Tab-separated table of C-alpha atoms and ligand atoms in Angstrom:
chain	number	residue	atom	x	y	z
A	1	MET	CA	0.000	0.000	0.000
A	2	LYS	CA	1.240	3.469	-0.860
A	3	ILE	CA	1.999	5.598	2.178
A	4	LYS	CA	0.231	8.943	2.122
A	5	SER	CA	0.533	11.985	4.345
A	6	ILE	CA	-1.602	12.146	7.478
A	7	LYS	CA	-5.059	13.726	7.281
A	8	GLY	CA	-4.941	17.452	7.980
A	9	VAL	CA	-1.198	17.667	7.325
A	10	LYS	CA	0.209	19.212	4.160
A	11	ASP	CA	3.452	19.328	2.194
A	12	ILE	CA	4.530	22.772	1.078
A	13	LEU	CA	5.991	22.260	-2.348
A	14	PRO	CA	8.224	24.360	-4.608
A	15	GLY	CA	5.939	26.787	-6.418
A	16	GLU	CA	4.103	27.351	-3.107
A	17	ILE	CA	7.107	27.691	-0.795
A	18	GLU	CA	8.223	30.924	-2.509
A	19	LYS	CA	5.125	32.622	-1.052
A	20	TRP	CA	6.023	31.376	2.417
A	21	GLN	CA	9.604	32.558	2.094
A	22	TRP	CA	8.439	35.958	0.919
A	23	VAL	CA	5.937	36.350	3.795
A	24	GLU	CA	8.602	35.279	6.299
A	25	SER	CA	11.158	37.693	4.870
A	26	VAL	CA	8.690	40.605	5.040
A	27	ALA	CA	7.918	39.631	8.651
A	28	GLN	CA	11.590	39.423	9.584
A	29	ARG	CA	12.343	42.834	8.114
A	30	LEU	CA	9.288	44.623	9.465
A	31	PHE	CA	9.266	43.059	12.926
A	32	SER	CA	12.908	44.004	13.435
A	33	LEU	CA	12.037	47.658	12.646
A	34	TYR	CA	9.789	47.495	15.698
A	35	GLY	CA	12.575	45.947	17.812
A	36	PHE	CA	11.370	42.333	17.822
A	37	LYS	CA	13.972	39.537	17.825
A	38	GLU	CA	13.465	35.983	16.628
A	39	ILE	CA	13.242	33.087	19.065
A	40	ARG	CA	13.270	29.409	17.994
A	41	LEU	CA	11.393	27.148	20.334
A	42	PRO	CA	11.034	23.387	20.703
A	43	ILE	CA	8.190	21.627	18.924
A	44	PHE	CA	7.320	19.611	22.039
A	45	GLU	CA	7.092	20.459	25.719
A	46	TYR	CA	5.831	18.878	28.922
A	47	THR	CA	2.047	18.561	28.686
A	48	ASP	CA	1.557	20.502	31.921
A	49	LEU	CA	2.853	23.674	30.305
A	50	PHE	CA	-0.093	23.761	27.890
A	51	LYS	CA	-2.671	22.501	30.367
A	52	ARG	CA	-1.821	25.210	32.869
A	53	SER	CA	-1.529	28.068	30.360
A	54	ILE	CA	-4.209	27.443	27.726
A	55	GLY	CA	-6.617	26.116	30.360
A	56	ASP	CA	-8.043	22.713	31.246
A	57	THR	CA	-11.543	23.516	30.022
A	58	THR	CA	-10.596	24.833	26.596
A	59	ASP	CA	-11.273	22.845	23.417
A	60	ILE	CA	-7.537	22.799	22.707
A	61	VAL	CA	-6.636	21.069	25.965
A	62	GLU	CA	-9.768	18.938	26.257
A	63	LYS	CA	-9.878	17.591	22.723
A	64	GLU	CA	-7.121	18.725	20.448
A	65	MET	CA	-3.684	18.067	21.876
A	66	TYR	CA	-1.253	15.526	20.459
A	67	THR	CA	-0.117	14.065	23.756
A	68	PHE	CA	2.023	10.992	24.289
A	69	LYS	CA	4.373	9.326	26.756
A	70	ASP	CA	8.025	9.317	25.725
A	71	LYS	CA	10.312	6.406	26.501
A	72	GLY	CA	11.151	7.977	29.873
A	73	ASP	CA	7.425	7.942	30.783
A	74	ASN	CA	7.176	11.739	30.556
A	75	ASP	CA	3.914	13.348	29.441
A	76	ILE	CA	4.782	15.202	26.264
A	77	THR	CA	2.656	17.326	23.924
A	78	LEU	CA	3.308	18.639	20.421
A	79	ARG	CA	2.813	22.345	20.864
A	80	PRO	CA	-0.675	23.556	19.914
A	81	GLU	CA	0.506	27.200	20.044
A	82	GLY	CA	3.639	29.248	20.789
A	83	THR	CA	2.807	31.619	23.648
A	84	ALA	CA	3.176	29.013	26.418
A	85	SER	CA	6.658	28.058	25.176
A	86	VAL	CA	7.717	31.702	24.945
A	87	VAL	CA	6.636	32.229	28.549
A	88	ARG	CA	8.461	29.070	29.674
A	89	SER	CA	11.622	30.179	27.868
A	90	TYR	CA	11.340	33.770	29.131
A	91	ILE	CA	11.352	32.548	32.740
A	92	GLU	CA	13.921	29.781	32.214
A	93	HIS	CA	16.442	32.165	30.632
A	94	ASN	CA	15.801	35.023	33.007
A	95	MET	CA	14.970	37.372	30.148
A	96	HIS	CA	13.220	39.805	32.484
A	97	GLY	CA	16.594	40.422	34.160
A	98	GLN	CA	18.179	41.429	30.859
A	99	ASN	CA	15.535	43.718	29.452
A	100	PRO	CA	12.449	45.239	31.070
A	101	LEU	CA	10.596	44.991	27.734
A	102	THR	CA	11.379	41.795	25.839
A	103	LYS	CA	10.090	41.673	22.254
A	104	LEU	CA	10.119	38.297	20.512
A	105	TYR	CA	8.744	36.686	17.370
A	106	TYR	CA	8.635	33.112	16.106
A	107	PHE	CA	7.698	31.058	13.050
A	108	GLY	CA	6.793	27.420	13.114
A	109	PRO	CA	4.411	24.488	13.022
A	110	MET	CA	1.665	23.973	15.615
A	111	PHE	CA	-0.430	20.838	16.130
A	112	ARG	CA	-4.120	20.542	16.969
A	113	TYR	CA	-6.290	17.502	16.483
A	114	GLU	CA	-9.188	19.378	14.904
A	115	ARG	CA	-11.601	18.248	12.214
A	116	PRO	CA	-9.716	19.104	9.028
A	117	GLN	CA	-11.409	21.367	6.505
A	118	ALA	CA	-10.410	24.293	4.281
A	119	GLY	CA	-8.247	26.577	6.446
A	120	ARG	CA	-8.229	24.156	9.371
A	121	LEU	CA	-5.339	21.728	9.601
A	122	ARG	CA	-3.847	19.412	12.174
A	123	GLN	CA	-0.353	20.689	11.499
A	124	PHE	CA	-0.466	24.374	10.651
A	125	TYR	CA	2.052	27.174	10.832
A	126	GLN	CA	1.981	30.358	12.823
A	127	ILE	CA	3.965	33.555	12.932
A	128	GLY	CA	3.745	34.898	16.457
A	129	VAL	CA	4.817	38.031	18.271
A	130	GLU	CA	5.063	38.553	22.031
A	131	ALA	CA	5.871	41.852	23.797
A	132	MET	CA	6.670	41.061	27.421
A	133	GLY	CA	7.064	43.472	30.314
A	134	SER	CA	4.650	46.374	29.830
A	135	SER	CA	1.056	46.986	30.808
A	136	SER	CA	0.842	50.195	28.796
A	137	PRO	CA	-2.120	50.339	26.389
A	138	ALA	CA	0.374	51.913	23.963
A	139	ILE	CA	1.963	48.461	23.549
A	140	ASP	CA	-1.396	46.935	22.606
A	141	ALA	CA	-1.820	49.579	19.924
A	142	GLU	CA	1.780	49.305	18.729
A	143	VAL	CA	1.672	45.530	18.311
A	144	MET	CA	-1.694	45.603	16.527
A	145	THR	CA	-0.420	48.386	14.284
A	146	LEU	CA	2.678	46.355	13.450
A	147	LEU	CA	0.351	43.552	12.383
A	148	ILE	CA	-1.781	45.817	10.198
A	149	GLU	CA	1.320	47.343	8.566
A	150	PHE	CA	2.525	43.798	7.877
A	151	PHE	CA	-0.752	42.947	6.146
A	152	LYS	CA	-0.520	46.168	4.135
A	153	GLU	CA	2.970	45.259	2.878
A	154	LEU	CA	1.627	41.917	1.758
A	155	GLY	CA	-1.082	43.732	-0.206
A	156	LEU	CA	-3.920	42.414	1.965
A	157	GLN	CA	-6.804	44.836	2.119
A	158	GLU	CA	-10.002	42.967	2.824
A	159	LEU	CA	-9.162	42.445	6.479
A	160	GLU	CA	-10.818	43.797	9.584
A	161	LEU	CA	-9.198	44.281	12.977
A	162	GLN	CA	-11.813	43.538	15.661
A	163	ILE	CA	-11.008	44.381	19.259
A	164	ASN	CA	-12.596	43.803	22.652
A	165	SER	CA	-11.733	44.006	26.336
A	166	LEU	CA	-12.127	40.949	28.561
A	167	GLY	CA	-11.590	42.888	31.786
A	168	CYS	CA	-9.240	41.959	34.582
A	169	LYS	CA	-9.082	39.956	37.822
A	170	GLU	CA	-11.241	42.636	39.447
A	171	CYS	CA	-14.142	42.907	37.046
A	172	ARG	CA	-14.193	39.600	35.169
A	173	PRO	CA	-15.472	37.290	37.973
A	174	GLN	CA	-18.456	39.549	38.519
A	175	TYR	CA	-19.252	39.738	34.819
A	176	ARG	CA	-18.890	35.956	34.547
A	177	GLU	CA	-21.560	35.479	37.230
A	178	THR	CA	-23.893	38.048	35.639
A	179	LEU	CA	-23.447	36.302	32.290
A	180	LYS	CA	-24.066	32.876	33.775
A	181	LEU	CA	-27.316	34.016	35.328
A	182	ALA	CA	-28.470	35.446	32.013
A	183	ILE	CA	-27.458	32.316	30.088
A	184	ALA	CA	-29.324	30.113	32.565
A	185	ASN	CA	-32.592	31.449	31.123
A	186	HIS	CA	-31.652	30.101	27.682
A	187	LEU	CA	-30.116	26.749	28.554
A	188	LYS	CA	-32.789	24.728	26.773
A	189	GLU	CA	-32.362	26.702	23.553
A	190	LEU	CA	-28.556	26.648	23.304
A	191	CYS	CA	-26.507	24.108	21.353
A	192	ILE	CA	-25.206	21.051	23.172
A	193	ASN	CA	-21.662	22.443	23.224
A	194	CYS	CA	-22.750	25.628	24.955
A	195	THR	CA	-24.932	23.859	27.513
A	196	GLN	CA	-21.925	21.711	28.367
A	197	ARG	CA	-19.407	24.502	28.673
A	198	TYR	CA	-21.674	27.101	30.228
A	199	GLU	CA	-20.831	26.039	33.796
A	200	ARG	CA	-17.064	26.053	33.387
A	201	ASN	CA	-16.549	28.562	30.606
A	202	PRO	CA	-19.662	30.711	30.083
A	203	LEU	CA	-17.793	33.331	28.048
A	204	ARG	CA	-17.462	30.876	25.173
A	205	VAL	CA	-21.239	31.027	24.669
A	206	LEU	CA	-20.645	34.551	23.389
A	207	ASP	CA	-18.601	33.412	20.401
A	208	CYS	CA	-20.492	30.248	19.483
A	209	LYS	CA	-21.042	30.116	15.719
A	210	VAL	CA	-24.387	28.247	15.799
A	211	GLU	CA	-26.992	30.584	14.288
A	212	ARG	CA	-29.551	30.302	17.086
A	213	ASP	CA	-26.866	30.872	19.737
A	214	VAL	CA	-25.613	33.918	17.872
A	215	GLU	CA	-29.100	35.404	18.185
A	216	ILE	CA	-29.302	34.559	21.891
A	217	ALA	CA	-25.811	35.973	22.505
A	218	LYS	CA	-26.945	39.335	21.110
A	219	GLY	CA	-29.294	39.723	24.076
A	220	LEU	CA	-26.779	38.697	26.751
A	221	PRO	CA	-25.052	41.248	29.034
A	222	LYS	CA	-22.086	42.929	27.345
A	223	PHE	CA	-18.629	42.981	28.869
A	224	LYS	CA	-18.210	46.647	28.019
A	225	ASP	CA	-21.004	47.521	30.471
A	226	HIS	CA	-19.262	45.627	33.277
A	227	LEU	CA	-15.613	46.692	32.967
A	228	CYS	CA	-14.032	48.323	36.016
A	229	SER	CA	-12.943	51.925	35.596
A	230	GLN	CA	-9.269	50.986	35.058
A	231	CYS	CA	-10.166	48.534	32.294
A	232	GLN	CA	-12.485	51.072	30.692
A	233	GLN	CA	-9.770	53.685	30.776
A	234	ASP	CA	-7.142	51.318	29.342
A	235	PHE	CA	-9.418	50.181	26.530
A	236	ALA	CA	-10.194	53.794	25.653
A	237	GLU	CA	-6.429	54.496	25.588
A	238	VAL	CA	-5.806	51.597	23.226
A	239	GLN	CA	-8.387	53.026	20.836
A	240	LYS	CA	-6.935	56.515	21.165
A	241	HIS	CA	-3.488	55.215	20.172
A	242	LEU	CA	-4.907	53.257	17.234
A	243	ASP	CA	-6.780	56.357	16.053
A	244	ALA	CA	-3.616	58.452	16.319
A	245	VAL	CA	-1.906	56.355	13.613
A	246	ASN	CA	-5.071	55.712	11.601
A	247	THR	CA	-5.110	51.997	12.300
A	248	SER	CA	-8.725	51.141	11.639
A	249	TYR	CA	-10.618	48.693	13.841
A	250	ARG	CA	-14.073	47.753	15.006
A	251	VAL	CA	-15.069	46.981	18.596
A	252	ASN	CA	-16.658	43.520	18.660
A	253	ASP	CA	-17.864	42.541	22.106
A	254	ARG	CA	-18.266	38.896	21.076
A	255	ILE	CA	-14.523	38.263	20.853
A	256	VAL	CA	-13.614	36.089	23.820
A	257	ARG	CA	-10.810	33.898	22.355
A	258	GLY	CA	-10.427	30.172	22.863
A	259	LEU	CA	-7.490	30.247	25.279
A	260	ASP	CA	-7.832	31.040	28.977
A	261	TYR	CA	-4.824	33.253	29.572
A	262	TYR	CA	-6.231	36.503	28.169
A	263	ASN	CA	-7.346	39.603	29.997
A	264	LYS	CA	-8.086	43.201	28.933
A	265	THR	CA	-7.508	43.834	25.195
A	266	THR	CA	-8.135	40.865	22.910
A	267	PHE	CA	-8.453	40.953	19.154
A	268	GLU	CA	-8.873	39.022	15.952
A	269	VAL	CA	-8.222	39.904	12.352
A	270	ILE	CA	-10.972	38.620	10.099
A	271	ALA	CA	-10.801	38.168	6.334
A	272	LYS	CA	-13.970	39.649	4.858
A	273	THR	CA	-13.679	37.432	1.774
A	274	GLY	CA	-11.804	34.361	0.609
A	275	LEU	CA	-11.677	32.183	3.713
A	276	GLY	CA	-15.205	30.872	4.256
A	277	SER	CA	-15.993	29.873	7.819
A	278	GLN	CA	-12.348	29.704	8.985
A	279	ASN	CA	-11.945	33.427	8.472
A	280	ALA	CA	-9.768	34.390	11.474
A	281	VAL	CA	-6.333	35.117	10.052
A	282	CYS	CA	-4.903	36.225	13.362
A	283	GLY	CA	-5.744	36.334	17.048
A	284	GLY	CA	-4.130	37.698	20.141
A	285	GLY	CA	-4.303	39.976	23.104
A	286	ARG	CA	-3.066	40.766	26.559
A	287	TYR	CA	-2.062	38.070	29.068
A	288	ASP	CA	-0.858	39.861	32.158
A	289	SER	CA	-0.649	37.037	34.681
A	290	LEU	CA	0.693	34.075	32.695
A	291	VAL	CA	4.365	34.673	33.526
A	292	GLU	CA	3.499	34.954	37.212
A	293	ASP	CA	1.344	31.805	37.012
A	294	PHE	CA	4.542	29.975	36.072
A	295	GLU	CA	6.496	31.434	39.013
A	296	GLY	CA	8.055	34.239	36.994
A	297	PRO	CA	8.075	37.888	38.085
A	298	PRO	CA	5.019	40.101	37.416
A	299	THR	CA	5.216	40.586	33.635
A	300	PRO	CA	2.267	41.968	31.709
A	301	CYS	CA	2.377	40.783	28.080
A	302	PHE	CA	0.685	41.349	24.751
A	303	GLY	CA	0.977	39.254	21.607
A	304	PHE	CA	-0.605	37.612	18.600
A	305	ALA	CA	-0.255	34.679	16.253
A	306	LEU	CA	-1.377	34.491	12.655
A	307	GLY	CA	-2.189	31.384	10.658
A	308	MET	CA	0.177	31.056	7.707
A	309	GLU	CA	-2.011	28.778	5.571
A	310	ARG	CA	-4.969	31.145	5.846
A	311	LEU	CA	-2.783	34.161	5.148
A	312	ILE	CA	-1.052	32.562	2.142
A	313	SER	CA	-4.375	31.557	0.608
A	314	ILE	CA	-5.594	35.161	0.424
A	315	LEU	CA	-2.403	36.833	-0.848
A	316	PRO	CA	-3.238	38.954	-3.883
A	317	GLU	CA	-2.049	37.511	-7.231
A	318	GLU	CA	-0.250	40.676	-8.321
A	319	LYS	CA	2.116	40.412	-5.346
A	320	LEU	CA	3.095	36.857	-6.288
A	321	ASN	CA	4.198	37.248	-9.906
A	322	HIS	CA	7.781	38.148	-9.113
A	323	LEU	CA	8.363	35.353	-6.615
A	324	GLU	CA	9.562	32.487	-8.778
A	325	LYS	CA	13.156	33.172	-9.745
A	326	SER	CA	14.346	32.634	-13.314
A	327	PRO	CA	17.931	31.625	-14.092
A	328	ASP	CA	20.385	34.393	-14.907
A	329	LEU	CA	21.962	32.098	-17.426
A	330	TYR	CA	21.268	28.805	-19.135
A	331	LEU	CA	24.282	26.853	-20.327
A	332	VAL	CA	23.760	25.243	-23.731
A	333	CYS	CA	26.370	22.547	-24.418
A	334	LEU	CA	26.948	20.912	-27.809
A	335	GLY	CA	29.246	17.921	-28.170
A	336	GLU	CA	31.096	15.673	-25.769
A	337	GLU	CA	33.910	18.031	-24.920
A	338	ALA	CA	31.484	20.810	-24.010
A	339	HIS	CA	29.539	18.435	-21.824
A	340	ASN	CA	32.727	17.505	-20.020
A	341	LEU	CA	33.378	21.184	-19.357
A	342	ALA	CA	29.803	22.055	-18.370
A	343	PHE	CA	30.152	21.318	-14.677
A	344	GLN	CA	33.294	23.476	-14.388
A	345	ILE	CA	31.665	26.364	-16.246
A	346	THR	CA	28.459	26.311	-14.185
A	347	HIS	CA	30.501	25.970	-10.988
A	348	GLN	CA	32.641	28.979	-11.918
A	349	LEU	CA	29.573	31.126	-12.636
A	350	ARG	CA	27.691	30.035	-9.517
A	351	THR	CA	30.650	30.940	-7.310
A	352	VAL	CA	30.304	34.565	-8.462
A	353	GLY	CA	26.645	34.577	-7.429
A	354	LEU	CA	24.818	33.745	-10.629
A	355	TYR	CA	21.810	31.440	-10.868
A	356	VAL	CA	22.815	28.979	-13.595
A	357	GLU	CA	20.913	26.015	-15.026
A	358	ARG	CA	21.812	23.432	-17.659
A	359	GLU	CA	20.470	20.193	-19.092
A	360	ILE	CA	22.521	17.546	-17.342
A	361	ASP	CA	21.885	14.934	-20.042
A	362	GLY	CA	22.570	17.245	-22.993
A	363	GLY	CA	20.276	17.202	-26.033
A	364	SER	CA	20.045	19.160	-29.265
A	365	MET	CA	20.687	22.892	-29.454
A	366	LYS	CA	16.973	23.337	-30.170
A	367	SER	CA	15.802	21.395	-27.132
A	368	GLN	CA	18.277	23.137	-24.836
A	369	MET	CA	17.222	26.571	-26.124
A	370	ARG	CA	13.604	25.581	-25.634
A	371	LYS	CA	14.381	24.720	-22.020
A	372	ALA	CA	16.172	28.060	-21.539
A	373	ASN	CA	13.072	29.803	-22.870
A	374	LYS	CA	10.735	27.763	-20.718
A	375	LEU	CA	12.674	28.680	-17.596
A	376	ALA	CA	12.716	32.335	-18.762
A	377	ALA	CA	16.521	32.460	-18.466
A	378	ARG	CA	17.850	35.934	-19.134
A	379	PHE	CA	20.903	34.750	-21.072
A	380	ALA	CA	22.119	31.573	-22.779
A	381	LEU	CA	25.798	30.667	-22.927
A	382	ILE	CA	26.524	28.482	-25.937
A	383	VAL	CA	29.557	26.204	-25.771
A	384	GLY	CA	30.361	23.820	-28.634
A	385	ASP	CA	33.481	22.263	-30.217
A	386	ASN	CA	34.331	25.456	-32.137
A	387	GLU	CA	33.925	27.642	-29.107
A	388	ILE	CA	36.214	25.393	-27.072
A	389	LEU	CA	38.796	25.333	-29.871
A	390	ASN	CA	38.784	29.161	-30.152
A	391	ARG	CA	38.483	29.588	-26.388
A	392	ARG	CA	35.582	31.994	-26.982
A	393	TYR	CA	32.005	31.245	-25.926
A	394	VAL	CA	28.778	32.785	-27.236
A	395	LEU	CA	26.567	34.721	-24.807
A	396	LYS	CA	23.047	35.319	-26.096
A	397	ASN	CA	20.456	37.665	-24.666
A	398	MET	CA	17.250	35.624	-24.580
A	399	ASP	CA	15.181	38.774	-24.685
A	400	GLY	CA	15.949	40.418	-28.029
A	401	GLY	CA	18.612	38.079	-29.343
A	402	ASP	CA	21.810	40.218	-29.085
A	403	GLN	CA	24.879	38.051	-28.766
A	404	TRP	CA	28.559	38.468	-27.961
A	405	GLU	CA	31.692	36.353	-28.116
A	406	ILE	CA	33.358	36.069	-24.743
A	407	PRO	CA	36.969	34.961	-24.024
A	408	ALA	CA	36.899	31.737	-21.995
A	409	ASP	CA	39.456	32.948	-19.451
A	410	GLN	CA	37.417	36.058	-18.653
A	411	LEU	CA	34.072	34.305	-18.586
A	412	ALA	CA	32.856	35.246	-15.089
A	413	GLU	CA	33.816	38.943	-15.371
A	414	GLU	CA	32.358	39.277	-18.859
A	415	VAL	CA	29.064	37.601	-17.956
A	416	LEU	CA	28.734	39.644	-14.787
A	417	SER	CA	29.396	42.914	-16.587
A	418	ARG	CA	26.444	42.238	-18.911
A	419	LEU	CA	24.233	40.783	-16.293
A	420	LYS	CA	23.217	41.897	-12.879
A	421	PRO	CA	22.147	38.906	-10.754
A	422	THR	CA	18.397	38.868	-10.165
A	423	ASP	CA	17.268	40.088	-6.738
B	1	LIG	P1	-5.202	31.168	18.150
B	1	LIG	O1	-6.356	32.088	17.886
B	1	LIG	O2	-5.492	29.858	18.744
B	1	LIG	O3	-4.179	31.977	19.056
B	1	LIG	O4	-4.403	30.936	16.791
B	1	LIG	C1	-3.949	32.017	16.024
B	1	LIG	C2	-4.227	31.790	14.546
B	1	LIG	O5	-3.706	30.523	14.133
B	1	LIG	C3	-5.689	31.723	14.165
B	1	LIG	O6	-6.239	33.020	13.999
B	1	LIG	C4	-5.649	30.969	12.854
B	1	LIG	O7	-5.328	31.847	11.776
B	1	LIG	C5	-4.489	30.022	13.062
B	1	LIG	N1	-4.979	28.677	13.390
B	1	LIG	C6	-5.402	28.215	14.581
B	1	LIG	N2	-5.777	26.918	14.495
B	1	LIG	C7	-5.596	26.552	13.212
B	1	LIG	C8	-5.783	25.329	12.478
B	1	LIG	N3	-6.227	24.211	13.069
B	1	LIG	N4	-5.475	25.322	11.154
B	1	LIG	C9	-5.014	26.437	10.540
B	1	LIG	N5	-4.802	27.610	11.190
B	1	LIG	C10	-5.086	27.668	12.500
B	1	LIG	C11	-3.007	31.475	19.516
B	1	LIG	O8	-2.495	30.476	19.107
B	1	LIG	C12	-2.325	32.386	20.526
B	1	LIG	N6	-1.078	31.758	20.957
B	1	LIG	C13	-2.065	33.769	19.938
B	1	LIG	C14	-1.357	34.691	20.873
B	1	LIG	C15	-0.038	34.988	20.895
B	1	LIG	N7	-1.916	35.370	21.861
B	1	LIG	C16	-0.980	36.093	22.509
B	1	LIG	N8	0.162	35.845	21.919
């Protein structure tokens, strides 16, 4: 039987990978302008890390983790997200002692045992950003603005930043009780999921996608009417900062997020078209007590993670045309002697930074030129018996047909002078 890849897990092939590399390079450049540094984290951690951070009653921990015992009988989990690992690493490496505001970003695969569908995978990739060490609402606005600027550079326009405040230790417990009381009146009408999670996690009823529940949720008490004065003030500040740099957003009081560690500002970026039901490209927010929960010092944090597959699938076509690189030069070899020299010639040209291709098994002049055309090579270098005898090769411009004879011992310099390597 042929072995296939696992359900919900995808290969990223050449032709597709160029988009990923481009997105990652834009992220690297832009994030570093805002002072963020890359961190590479392990793919697996002790299970407890995720249970205690994401929360025992969340869908991720209850149903979706890839958990196993290793040969040393340790409980291990393939990471379902990156924030928990960043927090673990931040404490383990004493980062708070080195810098009061630590700004990190990461790329990498995450694993969740969800029901696969378009935009929902079991191994998917995230780019994440975490700013650790400030409770200032200015950080919330700065990090969300960085994200929006990133989307702009990628040419993404049909996106909406939706923000909410989930309150703090002071005001959330009271709101939770008020909400529970209100939900109790609708228990018979809600979906089975909501009736089950209402006791332990009533906030999730607010973002249930079932149509009837959406209608019920509209009539439930709103968090914004129950925030304490500090939370109200902070949320107003966040909006003031966003307005100051024209970062547009919409307040959506149904955003509660599916991970337990959030407080105060939370947000999602929603694609208005192109993604169907899995339309959240990015999610994040403030998590002010997570570092302390893991015995670190008080460290208020704000961050986000975006889903690469969802992002890649809505990149605009016009931004993608330039991504596949064409060869600078295609080496056309005619005759045995030329073929014997081909490896040396291509090696010499590649060592000066040129992208060179050739047909390893030879072929007629016509078929080799056809290949050069197909690959959209900018130049062809023609080497045959005569050229070797005269120690002069023929360089042909594939766009327009100009050609020159080039001395063999000055090949690299001569080619370079006529040809700037592609970017
Ligand atoms: P999250 O909302 O669970 O947040 O995931 C962030 C993004 O990852 C989602 O908006 C979505 O684009 C993508 N994503 C999630 N699950 C899947 C899946 N099964 N298949 C494809 N894409 C998926 C977090 O993970 C938090 N750690 C974000 C964060 C960082 N908050 C603070 N800092």
